[in-house]
Structures are given as structure tokens and as C-alpha cells.
């Protein structure tokens, strides 16, 4: 409140000072006002008079922010021609005339009716004129003047931002520039010190300082450590009036963050790490973790780990987990509790990125000792060999020992072992194993020719813990014995030309044969070929061993004839080179064939030879011609018979049994509900010889035989039924229930009795058929045929 009262008192004093200046100006404007001027010649000798301005003034000033009770007197206008009688009227126009500035039209006094703010408007331009009060005639031309608003220090400095954020590396030198802050003052910079600013720091010492004229903030202390304090809050003040007493001020906050540099080496928090690993652990399994702490952040805090020394360098390795910055110790190779129970490692942690500026701070790495204890585990048995290969002769008796596998428990307990064969690898169960000592034996004779190698797997498990087991492959080779005789490599067949010459026509072999043996090469070649002892002196052929596992068959004589013998079977004995040797007798077929003069085969067919010898080509042509003529005659005969349309079977026209076709009904009496409908015998399909099945869909169409088609009006019932039976038997599409026995069913107790005439026409019956005359016109035909026998006799 005291500051406000002082400010108002200062404003009042300044206002009184300016008022006195304005009255002095007004008094100076009354100095001999005159409108007279010097004379000038005009055109055509006219004398022109130049009027001088009748008022004298300068710029007017009005202080801003005046809050007094009365309007502020800006100044007074007065004309030299104003005699004070009130005939002159002063008029004011321009910016703010009538609203901000008003004029007394009689006295010419100008007042400011409102408080002015220079920061809103610094000056106003007005027009003044003196006119006749009665006629409003201008007494003088209008004159322009300016009213300037005089500035006072009424605006404090303002910063561009309310808060600032800046970064500076830690351990920066003193005086390192951090950031520049800038404030502005709305007051007039050309008048006084109202807009002259001075910067100072209110908070943040002794770490930072600010330049008074520029506002640049700089570091004030050396070796500021981010790890000790990362963020600082600084308050900067800007004060006008050159920083003197009574000036206005404004403040801003600056948050300064120290950025990290690599000025700290990694350090292990302890000197020794204790770890343990089971001997059952597999390579790649994590053993433990170490961590060196580095207070730096980002890439400055990255640490890498290495094993630099120790007796476990070959068994362990260390990697870096870059997410947690841990050193992960892993198993590189399996360890064995029984071999060694503890290992020691020396692990080094070093920074990845090193700042050369701080290399003098010391080596940026640290080491630690890692001790790893190996824990005992119940390990599975271990075979003495990674795999086994055994041999056994084929055809060996069941129970023959093949070989032995051996395993032991590596643990200190040395548990007893039990052996077994993986039956998935021995599906035929060729082998068995002694569960106690691991001896493998055969269960049946083996055949090398079927399988030369057998591969099985053997399990070894601890008796007290069957889950601890090991598996080893065992390959068993079946050794060959000479149990297969050699035989022809192919079904050989020889050919020899017939001739009348008693000696062989050629010294070339008839055929060359070779042999195959299923046994191994040691029991196979060399093969020996020979004739059986009983025919060693065969007069026709002989065998010569070529001593290269082949043999040639030669003819001992000539003069072979197909008429005498066209085929020879020659037994050949083949022996192998095994111990003991095996042999077999193979039969070679040799045919006698006809050959040309060059010895090329023409025919080996004995029938063709005989036919060619008995008939000439002309005779064969004549026989074929006769056969063709007979076929033509048969075809003409059949064609003529079809044109005459004569039935193939001639029935007697007077045969009364043809009437059964006309009736189309041969069932039983009223009680015959199981009889077969004889209408199927004469349905449209039946007339054409085709009777479709009703119970199944035929797989193919049955083609009727035209020779069995009967004539509809001359049918013998017996032949008709036999024909239908034959067709049904040969027709695959006929119903299986079609049987002739159905036709003989006559029903039981029919009142009308049987109407069949099959027997009445051929036997002498004493039945009386006169009652047919009373049955109406439908039975008239039957009554005429079978009734009134006496009447017919009398007529005759």
C-alpha cells in the first residue's frame, strides 16, 4: 500500500510539472499574434498579401494513467484575432476529439476526459480551427497538432515462457552456457529507464549464475555430479528501471537437468559369488548371475562380462543380459561330480563405451571371483562303449552267444544294472539278453540271405531306480555259411540248326551260361560247370567251363532233325567255391530249328514243318476257297428262309392246345392267391423274347435269341414252356423265383373245378360238360368244344 501511495504522489507531482509547461506554452503562444505578412507582386501588377499564422504552439503532452478527480488540462489554443468578446469559436476534430479530448469553444482550453494508456496508443493527431461564432465562417485555416501520451513505468517485465527446461552435461567447466532467457517490457524504451531490464538469479546459487544484461545462464560450480543430484530448479528475475529501487520485476523458473557422461566405472558389490550346478545339468543351462553396478545410465552404463581366468574356463561361459545388465554364467560342457566337485572363475566387468575425457579416472572395469560347486545327482548308467558291433554265423542254433554289452553306474553308490532289449528294434525277437550280465543270445537260426545286418537297442537301468536308464545301439552282423547252391543266372534256352551233315556246322557255343549264388563272395565264385556223371559222355552235347564263372554248351555232332526230335533237355551241374562246396543241377532247353543257308533261325515249330512238307501252297489256297464257298451258301440259305417268313417250328394247325395262349390265364381257383401270374409268359416283352426282372436293376441288356421266337398262333405248349425255361436258365436278369412248378397249382376246392383242356383233348374223359351251356355267352366256346358230345355224334 505504501508503494501505491508513493506512486500516486509521484504521478501528481509530474502532472503539476507538465501543467506548468503547458501554461507556459500557452503564454508563449500569445506573443504578438498577427495575421499580417510581407507583400508580393501578383500577376498583372496585383499586389498579393501573404498572411502569417496567427498562433504559435508546439506538441502537447499528457501523462498516462492519470487518476485525478478533474480532467487533465492538455493545453490552450488562442488566436491573435481573439479580442475576448466571445465572437470567436474554437473547434477541435481528429482522433479522440469529443470522446477523449474536449475543448472549451470560448477559451480554447483542451482537457483529457479519460485515463490514457501509452501501451495502447502513444499519440493522437488533432485538427484545430477558429471560426466566427455566428456565421461559422473560418477565420483561419485549420491547423494540425499532436498530443503525445507521456510514458510512466506501469508495466513489469514479462518472460517469453513461464518455465524453461535446459540440459547441461555433468562435470561441465565453470561458465558453461546452459540457456538464455529473455524478458520484454511494454513501457517506452526511449523515455527514461522504464524498459531497461536487468537479470538476476533468485534461486539456484551457487550452482548457476546469470548475465545481468543478456539473461544467459551459466554453470557456477565445477564437477557437478549427476549421480549426486540430477535436476536443479533456478528462478531468474528481470527488473526494469535498470534494476534500481522502485523498478518493476518479473520472474521465470528454469529446470536444469544434468546429462550423464561415463565418469563411473562398473563395480561389483561383493568380491566373491557362490554358485552350484548339478552334474545332471545339460550344456546351456544357467548356473547363476553376477552384476556389476554402474551408476551411469544409457550407453554409458552398458557393461559386458568375460571370464578371464580360472580352472573352469573350458566348462563354463558367461553372457551379458542387456535388459538387466547381468552376467549370466552358463554350463558349457557337462560336469562330473565324481571327477571334480568345485571350480573357480575370475569374471571381469567392463564398460562398453569409454569417454576419453575421463580416462584419467582409472580403469573402467572390475573383477570378481565366482566359485561353483558341483552337486551330485543320480545319473543313469553309462555303457563302456558308445555302440557295439557283434557277429554271429547264420544258421547258428538258438541260444548261441552273440556278444556282450556292459554298463556301470557312475554314482558313488554303484547300483546294480539290469539289461533289456528294446523290442521296437527287435520285432521278430531274434535275440534275448541276460538281464544281469548283458550277454546277447539268439533265439532262432538266422539267415544272412534274408538280413545281413540286424540293429537292436539295449537298455541298461538301475535296479533300484528304473527311471535311470541308458540306451546303446548294437549292430549284429550275420556271417555267411555256404548254404545256398549256385543256379542259372537266367532261364537259358539254346537253339541248334537241323542239318543232314553228321558233324557240327560251327565251333561256336550253342549258348553261354552263367550262375548266381545267394551266399557271400567267399562261398560263391568260382563256379564250376559240368555234366552229371551219368551222362558225362553225352553223344549230343558237351559243356566247357570257361573258368570265368561262365560255361559254353557245344554240339558234339550234326544231323539234328526236327522230325526225329525237336527238343533236348540237357542237365548241367554247377558247383561253387565254398567250404564245403554246394552244387545244383540245372536243366538247359535246346530246340532244333530250321535255319537258312547262313545259319539264321527261320522256325522252330515242328507242326509248321510237317504241314509245309505235306501240302503245297496251291493246296492250301484251294482248301480256303472251299471254306469260303460253303460259308456263302449257308448265308444265302438263311437269307431266303427269312424272306419267306416261314416259322422255324411247324405246328399242327388243328392242335387245340394253342388256346392256352389266347386265354392268357392259367391260374388256380379263387383260393389260389400264391399262383404265379401266367400273363408274364405272354407280356409284350415276353413276346419279343425279353423278360425284364422286377426285383433288381439289370446290369446289362439281355439280347433275345431270334431262333427261339415262337409264332403267336401256332404254339405247342410243351415246347413253349421248355423254351421259356431254357431262356430263364440262360438269362442272368431273370427273377430267381421263376419256376415252372407254379403252373401246376390248381387251387383247393374250386366250385368251377379245373378248366384246363390240356388233358381232355388227349384222353378219353367221361366228364359231363353240358353245364357249360348254362354259364352264358362267355363260355359258349368251351361248351361247343367239350359239351354235347352226343349231339356231335348224332350229327356225324
PDB file of N, CA, C and O in Angstrom, residues 658-687:
ATOM      1  N   UNK A 658     -53.200-124.839 -78.573  1.00  0.00           N
ATOM      2  CA  UNK A 658     -52.798-123.463 -78.816  1.00  0.00           C
ATOM      3  C   UNK A 658     -53.688-122.474 -78.088  1.00  0.00           C
ATOM      4  O   UNK A 658     -53.339-121.308 -77.940  1.00  0.00           O
ATOM      5  N   UNK A 659     -54.873-122.883 -77.603  1.00  0.00           N
ATOM      6  CA  UNK A 659     -55.805-121.964 -76.964  1.00  0.00           C
ATOM      7  C   UNK A 659     -55.267-121.420 -75.642  1.00  0.00           C
ATOM      8  O   UNK A 659     -55.806-120.449 -75.132  1.00  0.00           O
ATOM      9  N   UNK A 660     -54.300-122.055 -75.079  1.00  0.00           N
ATOM     10  CA  UNK A 660     -53.789-121.546 -73.806  1.00  0.00           C
ATOM     11  C   UNK A 660     -53.175-120.170 -73.946  1.00  0.00           C
ATOM     12  O   UNK A 660     -53.179-119.382 -73.026  1.00  0.00           O
ATOM     13  N   UNK A 661     -52.689-119.850 -75.123  1.00  0.00           N
ATOM     14  CA  UNK A 661     -52.103-118.526 -75.340  1.00  0.00           C
ATOM     15  C   UNK A 661     -53.210-117.492 -75.435  1.00  0.00           C
ATOM     16  O   UNK A 661     -53.072-116.381 -74.966  1.00  0.00           O
ATOM     17  N   UNK A 662     -54.336-117.895 -75.990  1.00  0.00           N
ATOM     18  CA  UNK A 662     -55.435-116.945 -76.141  1.00  0.00           C
ATOM     19  C   UNK A 662     -56.025-116.570 -74.806  1.00  0.00           C
ATOM     20  O   UNK A 662     -56.353-115.409 -74.542  1.00  0.00           O
ATOM     21  N   UNK A 663     -56.114-117.553 -73.892  1.00  0.00           N
ATOM     22  CA  UNK A 663     -56.728-117.257 -72.590  1.00  0.00           C
ATOM     23  C   UNK A 663     -55.842-116.347 -71.751  1.00  0.00           C
ATOM     24  O   UNK A 663     -56.346-115.533 -70.980  1.00  0.00           O
ATOM     25  N   UNK A 664     -54.599-116.596 -71.836  1.00  0.00           N
ATOM     26  CA  UNK A 664     -53.656-115.744 -71.072  1.00  0.00           C
ATOM     27  C   UNK A 664     -53.839-115.893 -69.574  1.00  0.00           C
ATOM     28  O   UNK A 664     -53.479-115.011 -68.838  1.00  0.00           O
ATOM     29  N   UNK A 665     -54.466-116.962 -69.147  1.00  0.00           N
ATOM     30  CA  UNK A 665     -54.711-117.146 -67.713  1.00  0.00           C
ATOM     31  C   UNK A 665     -54.725-118.623 -67.435  1.00  0.00           C
ATOM     32  O   UNK A 665     -55.553-119.338 -67.973  1.00  0.00           O
ATOM     33  N   UNK A 666     -53.787-119.067 -66.581  1.00  0.00           N
ATOM     34  CA  UNK A 666     -53.732-120.489 -66.260  1.00  0.00           C
ATOM     35  C   UNK A 666     -53.627-120.675 -64.760  1.00  0.00           C
ATOM     36  O   UNK A 666     -53.054-121.625 -64.279  1.00  0.00           O
ATOM     37  N   UNK A 667     -54.128-119.707 -63.999  1.00  0.00           N
ATOM     38  CA  UNK A 667     -54.026-119.797 -62.564  1.00  0.00           C
ATOM     39  C   UNK A 667     -54.982-120.809 -61.990  1.00  0.00           C
ATOM     40  O   UNK A 667     -55.745-121.477 -62.695  1.00  0.00           O
ATOM     41  N   UNK A 668     -54.984-120.886 -60.645  1.00  0.00           N
ATOM     42  CA  UNK A 668     -55.856-121.806 -59.957  1.00  0.00           C
ATOM     43  C   UNK A 668     -57.230-121.199 -59.739  1.00  0.00           C
ATOM     44  O   UNK A 668     -57.653-120.254 -60.411  1.00  0.00           O
ATOM     45  N   UNK A 669     -57.903-121.710 -58.732  1.00  0.00           N
ATOM     46  CA  UNK A 669     -59.253-121.231 -58.451  1.00  0.00           C
ATOM     47  C   UNK A 669     -59.226-119.962 -57.640  1.00  0.00           C
ATOM     48  O   UNK A 669     -58.233-119.244 -57.574  1.00  0.00           O
ATOM     49  N   UNK A 670     -60.349-119.697 -56.977  1.00  0.00           N
ATOM     50  CA  UNK A 670     -60.466-118.461 -56.222  1.00  0.00           C
ATOM     51  C   UNK A 670     -59.513-118.428 -55.034  1.00  0.00           C
ATOM     52  O   UNK A 670     -59.107-117.361 -54.596  1.00  0.00           O
ATOM     53  N   UNK A 671     -59.176-119.591 -54.521  1.00  0.00           N
ATOM     54  CA  UNK A 671     -58.309-119.627 -53.353  1.00  0.00           C
ATOM     55  C   UNK A 671     -56.825-119.630 -53.713  1.00  0.00           C
ATOM     56  O   UNK A 671     -55.987-119.657 -52.842  1.00  0.00           O
ATOM     57  N   UNK A 672     -56.516-119.605 -54.986  1.00  0.00           N
ATOM     58  CA  UNK A 672     -55.106-119.626 -55.407  1.00  0.00           C
ATOM     59  C   UNK A 672     -54.562-118.203 -55.359  1.00  0.00           C
ATOM     60  O   UNK A 672     -54.617-117.477 -56.348  1.00  0.00           O
ATOM     61  N   UNK A 673     -54.081-117.805 -54.199  1.00  0.00           N
ATOM     62  CA  UNK A 673     -53.511-116.451 -54.026  1.00  0.00           C
ATOM     63  C   UNK A 673     -52.009-116.454 -54.162  1.00  0.00           C
ATOM     64  O   UNK A 673     -51.388-115.404 -54.112  1.00  0.00           O
ATOM     65  N   UNK A 674     -51.404-117.634 -54.299  1.00  0.00           N
ATOM     66  CA  UNK A 674     -49.948-117.721 -54.384  1.00  0.00           C
ATOM     67  C   UNK A 674     -49.474-118.074 -55.787  1.00  0.00           C
ATOM     68  O   UNK A 674     -48.299-118.224 -56.019  1.00  0.00           O
ATOM     69  N   UNK A 675     -50.387-118.232 -56.678  1.00  0.00           N
ATOM     70  CA  UNK A 675     -50.015-118.661 -58.021  1.00  0.00           C
ATOM     71  C   UNK A 675     -49.266-117.568 -58.748  1.00  0.00           C
ATOM     72  O   UNK A 675     -49.474-116.389 -58.503  1.00  0.00           O
ATOM     73  N   UNK A 676     -48.418-117.975 -59.654  1.00  0.00           N
ATOM     74  CA  UNK A 676     -47.669-117.033 -60.495  1.00  0.00           C
ATOM     75  C   UNK A 676     -48.565-116.568 -61.634  1.00  0.00           C
ATOM     76  O   UNK A 676     -49.262-117.364 -62.245  1.00  0.00           O
ATOM     77  N   UNK A 677     -48.532-115.300 -61.877  1.00  0.00           N
ATOM     78  CA  UNK A 677     -49.364-114.730 -62.951  1.00  0.00           C
ATOM     79  C   UNK A 677     -48.783-115.165 -64.283  1.00  0.00           C
ATOM     80  O   UNK A 677     -47.700-114.754 -64.693  1.00  0.00           O
ATOM     81  N   UNK A 678     -49.548-116.037 -64.973  1.00  0.00           N
ATOM     82  CA  UNK A 678     -49.042-116.564 -66.235  1.00  0.00           C
ATOM     83  C   UNK A 678     -49.034-115.516 -67.320  1.00  0.00           C
ATOM     84  O   UNK A 678     -48.477-115.713 -68.393  1.00  0.00           O
ATOM     85  N   UNK A 679     -49.639-114.357 -67.001  1.00  0.00           N
ATOM     86  CA  UNK A 679     -49.610-113.282 -68.009  1.00  0.00           C
ATOM     87  C   UNK A 679     -48.196-112.827 -68.310  1.00  0.00           C
ATOM     88  O   UNK A 679     -47.938-112.280 -69.389  1.00  0.00           O
ATOM     89  N   UNK A 680     -47.271-113.071 -67.381  1.00  0.00           N
ATOM     90  CA  UNK A 680     -45.877-112.694 -67.657  1.00  0.00           C
ATOM     91  C   UNK A 680     -45.296-113.510 -68.793  1.00  0.00           C
ATOM     92  O   UNK A 680     -44.285-113.133 -69.369  1.00  0.00           O
ATOM     93  N   UNK A 681     -45.928-114.688 -69.079  1.00  0.00           N
ATOM     94  CA  UNK A 681     -45.421-115.502 -70.185  1.00  0.00           C
ATOM     95  C   UNK A 681     -45.768-114.898 -71.538  1.00  0.00           C
ATOM     96  O   UNK A 681     -45.141-115.215 -72.535  1.00  0.00           O
ATOM     97  N   UNK A 682     -46.779-114.071 -71.552  1.00  0.00           N
ATOM     98  CA  UNK A 682     -47.208-113.516 -72.834  1.00  0.00           C
ATOM     99  C   UNK A 682     -47.282-111.998 -72.786  1.00  0.00           C
ATOM    100  O   UNK A 682     -48.104-111.400 -73.463  1.00  0.00           O
ATOM    101  N   UNK A 683     -46.464-111.350 -71.924  1.00  0.00           N
ATOM    102  CA  UNK A 683     -46.467-109.874 -71.910  1.00  0.00           C
ATOM    103  C   UNK A 683     -45.729-109.380 -73.140  1.00  0.00           C
ATOM    104  O   UNK A 683     -45.060-110.149 -73.820  1.00  0.00           O
ATOM    105  N   UNK A 684     -45.828-108.127 -73.415  1.00  0.00           N
ATOM    106  CA  UNK A 684     -45.196-107.614 -74.638  1.00  0.00           C
ATOM    107  C   UNK A 684     -43.705-107.870 -74.694  1.00  0.00           C
ATOM    108  O   UNK A 684     -43.176-108.169 -75.750  1.00  0.00           O
ATOM    109  N   UNK A 685     -43.066-107.775 -73.539  1.00  0.00           N
ATOM    110  CA  UNK A 685     -41.632-108.052 -73.556  1.00  0.00           C
ATOM    111  C   UNK A 685     -41.372-109.528 -73.778  1.00  0.00           C
ATOM    112  O   UNK A 685     -40.371-109.909 -74.404  1.00  0.00           O
ATOM    113  N   UNK A 686     -42.249-110.353 -73.222  1.00  0.00           N
ATOM    114  CA  UNK A 686     -42.075-111.789 -73.404  1.00  0.00           C
ATOM    115  C   UNK A 686     -42.248-112.207 -74.837  1.00  0.00           C
ATOM    116  O   UNK A 686     -41.623-113.142 -75.300  1.00  0.00           O
ATOM    117  N   UNK A 687     -43.147-111.568 -75.585  1.00  0.00           N
ATOM    118  CA  UNK A 687     -43.324-111.905 -76.990  1.00  0.00           C
ATOM    119  C   UNK A 687     -42.048-111.662 -77.768  1.00  0.00           C
ATOM    120  O   UNK A 687     -41.689-112.404 -78.668  1.00  0.00           O
TER     121      UNK A 687
END
